[in-house]
Amino acid sequence: MADHHIREAAESLLESVSNPHYRTISHSHSVNLTTEDLLAGYRPQGRMSSVRRFFCLFVTFDLLFTSLMWLICVMMRGETLMQIFNQEIVQYSIKTSLFDIVLVAVLRFLLLILFYAALYINNWSVIALSTGGTCAFLIAKVFVFDWPNAVQPVYQVFLILTSFTLAWGEAWFLDFRVLPLELEANTARRPLTERTPLLNPVRPTGVQSVYGESTVNWFSPVESPESSPRPRAPGEQVILTQDLVSRPPNSLFYADVFAGRS
């Protein structure tokens, strides 16, 4: 029973070592390619990574949630849609209207989707600009808004805090999740790509090997023994031949040495 288990372990080890894919991954001891973080930052065939796709979804949620909160705030007044449209959009005033918060969310959405989804940049400058501009506008909005005449100040405060929180959440997620995970996945993939030519050498055009991936395709000249009946004279050439017809492929054999005058 023990010999049977030892034989199975030896066969599995030999099979794993002979697998080029296993050899490629085993040379990177400090990288674990099965972790969820590396898989989240990996770009399959140059497409968008899953962590960046989640970021774009979060930006879209920011726009939709802010618009929904604004609609709830204005509908709590008990006015018609035409009256709301005239007061909030047509007769806009920064002291009484909350529609500017929705416009800021729209601008933030367009800016982030353009640079991080369409252009696919890997820099935090755009998210810093959008978050900083949003925070500056919301702080100014708090000081100039007409709070004493507000109908439902609780919903309006919640709308401002929601926009502020979502803007900072987008900045945190991009800077601490999207960019580091994509950089780590790219760093982990680069050594594996660089080792590929060493594991799969490119042969000249028209040259085919009948030995598969065997490493015994190269031979060194065999020196003539001291007791050889006919020692090799100076000026003679050593010719290496491989009998490809009588011997099966992928077999080990010796080169025949022939001497000929130049």
C-alpha positions as MATLAB code, in Angstrom:
seq = 'MADHHIREAAESLLESVSNPHYRTISHSHSVNLTTEDLLAGYRPQGRMSSVRRFFCLFVTFDLLFTSLMWLICVMMRGETLMQIFNQEIVQYSIKTSLFDIVLVAVLRFLLLILFYAALYINNWSVIALSTGGTCAFLIAKVFVFDWPNAVQPVYQVFLILTSFTLAWGEAWFLDFRVLPLELEANTARRPLTERTPLLNPVRPTGVQSVYGESTVNWFSPVESPESSPRPRAPGEQVILTQDLVSRPPNSLFYADVFAGRS';
ca = [
       0.000    0.000    0.000;
       2.829    2.371    0.844;
       4.609    1.693   -2.449;
       1.386    2.399   -4.335;
       0.967    5.834   -2.691;
       4.618    6.694   -3.235;
       4.314    5.775   -6.915;
       1.194    7.955   -7.359;
       2.865   10.903   -5.631;
       5.954   10.565   -7.820;
       3.866   10.385  -11.013;
       1.808   13.444  -10.069;
       4.958   15.402   -9.206;
       6.604   14.462  -12.488;
       3.505   15.431  -14.448;
       3.240   18.805  -12.713;
       6.913   19.622  -13.276;
       6.650   18.714  -16.970;
       3.729   21.122  -17.409;
       5.016   24.480  -18.824;
       2.127   26.410  -17.259;
       3.010   25.078  -13.832;
       6.646   25.990  -14.319;
       5.681   29.502  -15.323;
       3.664   30.135  -12.168;
       6.030   28.330   -9.807;
       8.887   30.737  -10.556;
       6.935   33.572   -8.909;
       6.964   32.482   -5.279;
       5.947   35.855   -3.838;
       2.776   36.181   -5.957;
      -0.457   34.296   -5.403;
      -2.449   34.444   -8.609;
      -5.517   32.825   -7.062;
      -6.338   35.664   -4.669;
      -9.510   37.649   -5.247;
      -7.621   40.948   -5.263;
      -5.411   39.986   -8.188;
      -8.364   38.584  -10.086;
     -10.298   41.809   -9.466;
      -7.474   43.952  -10.863;
      -6.737   41.672  -13.829;
      -7.731   42.895  -17.300;
      -8.803   39.889  -19.420;
      -7.678   40.445  -23.016;
      -7.279   44.183  -22.435;
     -10.861   44.702  -21.293;
     -11.944   46.611  -18.191;
     -11.095   45.015  -14.869;
     -13.887   43.996  -12.510;
     -12.820   46.457   -9.807;
     -12.921   49.392  -12.254;
     -16.249   48.181  -13.586;
     -17.597   48.274  -10.030;
     -16.271   51.836   -9.710;
     -18.186   52.897  -12.821;
     -21.292   51.253  -11.403;
     -20.793   53.147   -8.141;
     -20.524   56.449  -10.042;
     -23.775   55.658  -11.849;
     -25.429   54.856   -8.524;
     -24.270   58.234   -7.225;
     -26.073   60.048  -10.035;
     -29.290   58.050   -9.742;
     -29.475   58.203   -5.950;
     -28.835   61.953   -5.861;
     -31.531   62.550   -8.479;
     -33.987   60.390   -6.553;
     -33.287   62.218   -3.304;
     -33.806   65.598   -5.007;
     -37.101   64.409   -6.449;
     -38.281   63.277   -3.002;
     -37.288   66.618   -1.457;
     -39.223   68.702   -3.981;
     -42.255   66.433   -3.992;
     -42.629   66.818   -0.222;
     -43.768   70.427   -0.777;
     -47.123   69.295   -2.138;
     -46.721   71.168   -5.431;
     -47.285   70.041   -8.989;
     -44.514   69.067  -11.370;
     -44.959   72.271  -13.375;
     -44.579   74.428  -10.278;
     -41.515   72.450   -9.199;
     -40.011   72.813  -12.679;
     -40.512   76.595  -12.663;
     -39.153   77.135   -9.153;
     -36.213   74.719   -9.273;
     -35.040   75.038  -12.889;
     -36.576   78.008  -14.726;
     -36.367   80.480  -11.804;
     -33.227   78.939  -10.355;
     -31.696   80.520   -7.259;
     -28.849   79.097   -5.226;
     -30.656   80.174   -2.028;
     -33.880   78.269   -2.662;
     -33.209   75.593   -5.292;
     -31.569   72.195   -4.820;
     -31.335   71.320   -8.509;
     -27.719   72.486   -8.583;
     -26.771   69.461   -6.467;
     -28.151   67.218   -9.219;
     -26.179   69.174  -11.828;
     -22.999   68.677   -9.802;
     -23.729   64.934   -9.702;
     -24.237   64.914  -13.489;
     -20.942   66.722  -14.095;
     -19.144   64.379  -11.702;
     -20.622   61.368  -13.514;
     -19.594   62.585  -16.970;
     -16.099   63.526  -15.838;
     -15.337   60.230  -14.095;
     -16.848   58.005  -16.781;
     -14.961   59.866  -19.497;
     -11.534   59.615  -17.907;
     -11.732   56.318  -16.008;
     -13.953   54.280  -18.329;
     -13.497   55.693  -21.843;
      -9.901   56.967  -21.618;
      -8.940   54.428  -18.924;
      -6.398   56.615  -17.133;
      -4.519   55.420  -14.038;
      -4.169   58.673  -12.149;
      -5.958   60.126   -9.135;
      -5.892   63.757  -10.317;
      -9.337   63.696  -11.973;
     -11.080   62.130   -8.974;
      -9.342   64.646   -6.705;
     -10.620   67.492   -8.885;
     -14.203   66.211   -8.922;
     -14.310   65.459   -5.196;
     -12.692   68.754   -4.246;
     -15.011   70.753   -6.473;
     -18.074   68.942   -5.114;
     -17.066   69.527   -1.492;
     -16.326   73.209   -2.097;
     -19.710   73.745   -3.756;
     -21.643   71.889   -1.031;
     -19.941   73.868    1.736;
     -20.789   77.116   -0.036;
     -24.351   75.860   -0.531;
     -24.777   75.363    3.219;
     -23.820   78.972    3.944;
     -25.975   80.657    1.284;
     -29.088   78.440    1.377;
     -32.249   79.902    2.899;
     -32.744   77.459    5.747;
     -35.412   79.365    7.735;
     -37.882   79.214    4.819;
     -37.163   75.582    3.953;
     -40.278   73.352    3.902;
     -38.575   70.062    4.781;
     -35.052   70.914    6.048;
     -34.379   67.316    7.137;
     -34.587   65.964    3.581;
     -32.557   68.829    2.215;
     -29.809   68.288    4.771;
     -29.835   64.577    3.964;
     -29.491   65.358    0.255;
     -26.423   67.527    0.854;
     -24.811   64.963    3.175;
     -25.520   62.157    0.700;
     -23.811   63.980   -2.168;
     -20.859   64.810    0.075;
     -20.485   61.197    1.263;
     -20.783   59.638   -2.192;
     -18.177   61.995   -3.627;
     -15.666   61.013   -0.944;
     -16.605   57.342   -1.307;
     -15.718   57.467   -5.002;
     -12.358   59.066   -4.233;
     -11.549   56.484   -1.555;
     -12.541   53.506   -3.690;
     -10.503   54.630   -6.697;
      -7.390   55.585   -4.753;
      -7.331   52.640   -2.340;
      -8.890   49.856   -4.384;
      -8.971   50.388   -8.160;
      -5.500   51.776   -8.819;
      -3.553   49.572   -6.319;
      -5.263   46.331   -7.401;
      -4.712   46.990  -11.099;
      -1.077   47.880  -10.457;
      -0.549   44.731   -8.397;
      -2.174   42.524  -11.025;
      -0.064   44.108  -13.777;
       3.114   43.663  -11.713;
       2.282   40.026  -11.043;
       1.591   39.329  -14.720;
       4.737   40.994  -16.095;
       7.301   38.366  -14.900;
       5.151   35.559  -16.298;
       4.990   37.265  -19.690;
       8.738   37.893  -19.753;
       9.486   34.190  -19.132;
       7.340   32.964  -22.002;
      10.058   33.206  -24.731;
      12.418   31.213  -22.509;
       9.921   28.412  -22.022;
       8.735   28.346  -25.648;
      11.706   29.173  -27.912;
      10.885   30.423  -31.387;
      12.396   28.321  -34.149;
      13.385   29.679  -37.582;
      10.806   29.594  -40.327;
      10.564   26.180  -41.985;
      12.445   24.349  -39.227;
      10.410   21.778  -37.361;
      11.502   19.631  -34.482;
      10.486   15.976  -34.452;
      11.349   15.693  -30.774;
       8.483   17.828  -29.417;
       9.565   19.783  -26.358;
      12.489   17.513  -25.539;
      15.669   19.163  -24.268;
      18.023   16.626  -25.851;
      18.130   18.180  -29.319;
      21.672   19.543  -28.932;
      24.861   17.521  -28.882;
      28.501   18.312  -28.263;
      31.348   16.777  -30.258;
      32.544   13.504  -28.775;
      36.267   13.281  -28.241;
      38.024   10.266  -29.698;
      39.201    7.844  -26.994;
      42.893    7.319  -26.429;
      42.663    3.685  -27.582;
      40.932    4.510  -30.865;
      42.355    2.513  -33.802;
      42.296    5.568  -36.021;
      42.867    8.868  -34.121;
      41.562   12.059  -35.663;
      44.270   13.922  -37.552;
      44.642   17.713  -37.501;
      42.412   19.452  -40.043;
      39.687   16.803  -39.982;
      36.073   17.828  -39.332;
      33.661   16.324  -36.838;
      30.187   15.736  -38.301;
      27.227   15.143  -36.032;
      24.308   13.157  -37.456;
      20.985   12.064  -36.047;
      19.326    8.930  -37.310;
      15.725   10.159  -37.687;
      14.422    7.156  -39.584;
      15.509    4.112  -37.634;
      15.015    5.681  -34.178;
      11.630    6.786  -32.823;
      11.077   10.462  -31.880;
      11.679   11.679  -28.330;
      14.265    8.944  -27.673;
      17.768    9.415  -26.321;
      20.604    8.337  -28.591;
      24.218    9.206  -29.300;
      25.585   11.096  -32.277;
      27.681    9.229  -34.807;
      31.035   10.833  -35.389;
      32.565   10.696  -38.835;
      35.872   12.148  -39.902;
      36.385   13.796  -43.279;
      39.055   15.929  -44.785;
      38.246   19.552  -45.576;
];
